[in-house]
Amino acid sequence: MQEFSFHCPTEIVFGRSAEERTAGLLRKYGARRVFVVYGGGSVIRSGLLARIECIMTAEGLAFSVKGGVRPNPRLSFVREAVREALEFGADFILAVGGGSVIDTAKALAHGTANPEIDVWDFWTGKAQLTKSLPVGVVLTLPAAGSETSDSAVLTSEEASEKMGLPSPFNRPAFAVLNPELAFSLSSPQLAAGIADIIMHTLERYMTHTEGNEFTDLLAEALLKNVVKHAPIVLAHHKDYDAMSEIMWCGTVSHCGLTGLGREKDFSVHKLGHALSAHYDTNHGESLTALWGAWARAVYEDRPERFARYAEKVWGVDAGSPEERARAGIRKTEEFFRSLKLPTSLGDLSTGVLDHRALEALADNVTAGGTRSVGAFHPIDRAFALKIYEAANHG
Ligand code: NZQ
Ligand code: ZN
């Protein structure tokens, strides 16, 4: 087990009607002037935003509301929102929505606390984040895990780059988790979220570090639990117990616990971010479209690790480590397909890509061949291209 430090300070309030506690939580964490962000309108249609506004009004909190965050959230929106939050005098940012809204709220908190710095400079490393505003979350989509994670992912339209910023300042002050708020999700969006939850643990699970049994068991339990409840919740979106399991696993999957004591990989995320930067691909779908190609390209580096995954999560216990590893990869892809998720680039709305497009993706993910990504098998430009080529079929 490697050395680690783990600090996940987010207060989690879980359960039916949990959002009714929002005003009390805002007060507890020092909010007086709350800038609320939301997405394209699902929280208006569900009545959630109106309820949160009522609760804040009753508590005597001043607030300003801004909607319009799009999936794969954009830097230009954040810059505009920073100007508005500064004008309003915001001292707290409240996200009501999924990962895109939460990441926008985090970026907005950083930008508002540091008005003299262009917010993208924190993502490129040109500026160091030393302060921010507190962020609260009312979660509507179990997926990204941003409600407790130390990351925020933004897309710069100018740079055609989608990038994560890791920082302790990205951990929200509180997160309200009511599984009922996710009942209104469409099946494709719920399935994509479930895939993302799986990937946050899998991208930590494939490692060369040995002797980390508790973290392994935790990861395997989480993966099995998501695999068990995914078909139930997709068949019955309003199954409270199944949605609770998925939502809680989503939060635990990306808070850091399932990877403690070993290096993170996250190469499939980075390969997927390039797809989203170029084609606005849905995040979860970008991962399932590429994971199989990545896994087949790297499993021979440590077949016994993939074999353990196959055995513990999918019950594959026969054959050599290589055979079990390949069976585990096949079962994972079959599972994604059973959720109607893509397992190749051809399955995405962009369809099969030409070679120049694949080269552009490989350039994007490796900054023109100047960097490698991932830890399990560091991926340079040639290897990234190999993975995109392997995924590039119907
Ligand atoms: O915008 P609205 O109208 O709210 O609709 C959204 C959006 O169209 C809809 N939705 C959300 N909750 C709903 C709902 N529709 C009906 N009922 C509800 N209850 O779902 C659509 C997708 O929303 P989005 O927030 O984009 O999805 P998700 O939560 O999957 O977040 C994806 C973003 O998070 C980033 C991804 O890269 C992507 O940009 N990630 C952030 C991470 C982090 N900060 O730690 C880690 C992840 O790996 C990920 O990269
Ligand atoms: Zn993700």
XYZ file of N, CA, C and O and ligand atoms in Angstrom, residues 196 200 269 283 287, ligand 2:
21
model
N -20.288 5.732 -15.832
C -19.275 6.631 -15.267
C -18.909 6.185 -13.845
O -17.734 6.177 -13.455
N -15.146 5.175 -12.626
C -14.356 5.862 -11.596
C -13.665 4.872 -10.665
O -12.577 5.146 -10.162
N -10.566 8.028 -19.214
C -11.191 9.351 -19.081
C -10.516 10.366 -20.004
O -11.175 11.148 -20.679
N -20.288 12.148 -21.660
C -19.120 11.665 -20.919
C -19.138 10.140 -20.701
O -18.174 9.437 -21.052
N -16.650 6.904 -22.418
C -15.861 5.908 -21.675
C -16.170 4.487 -22.142
O -15.253 3.681 -22.364
Zn -16.128 10.155 -15.225
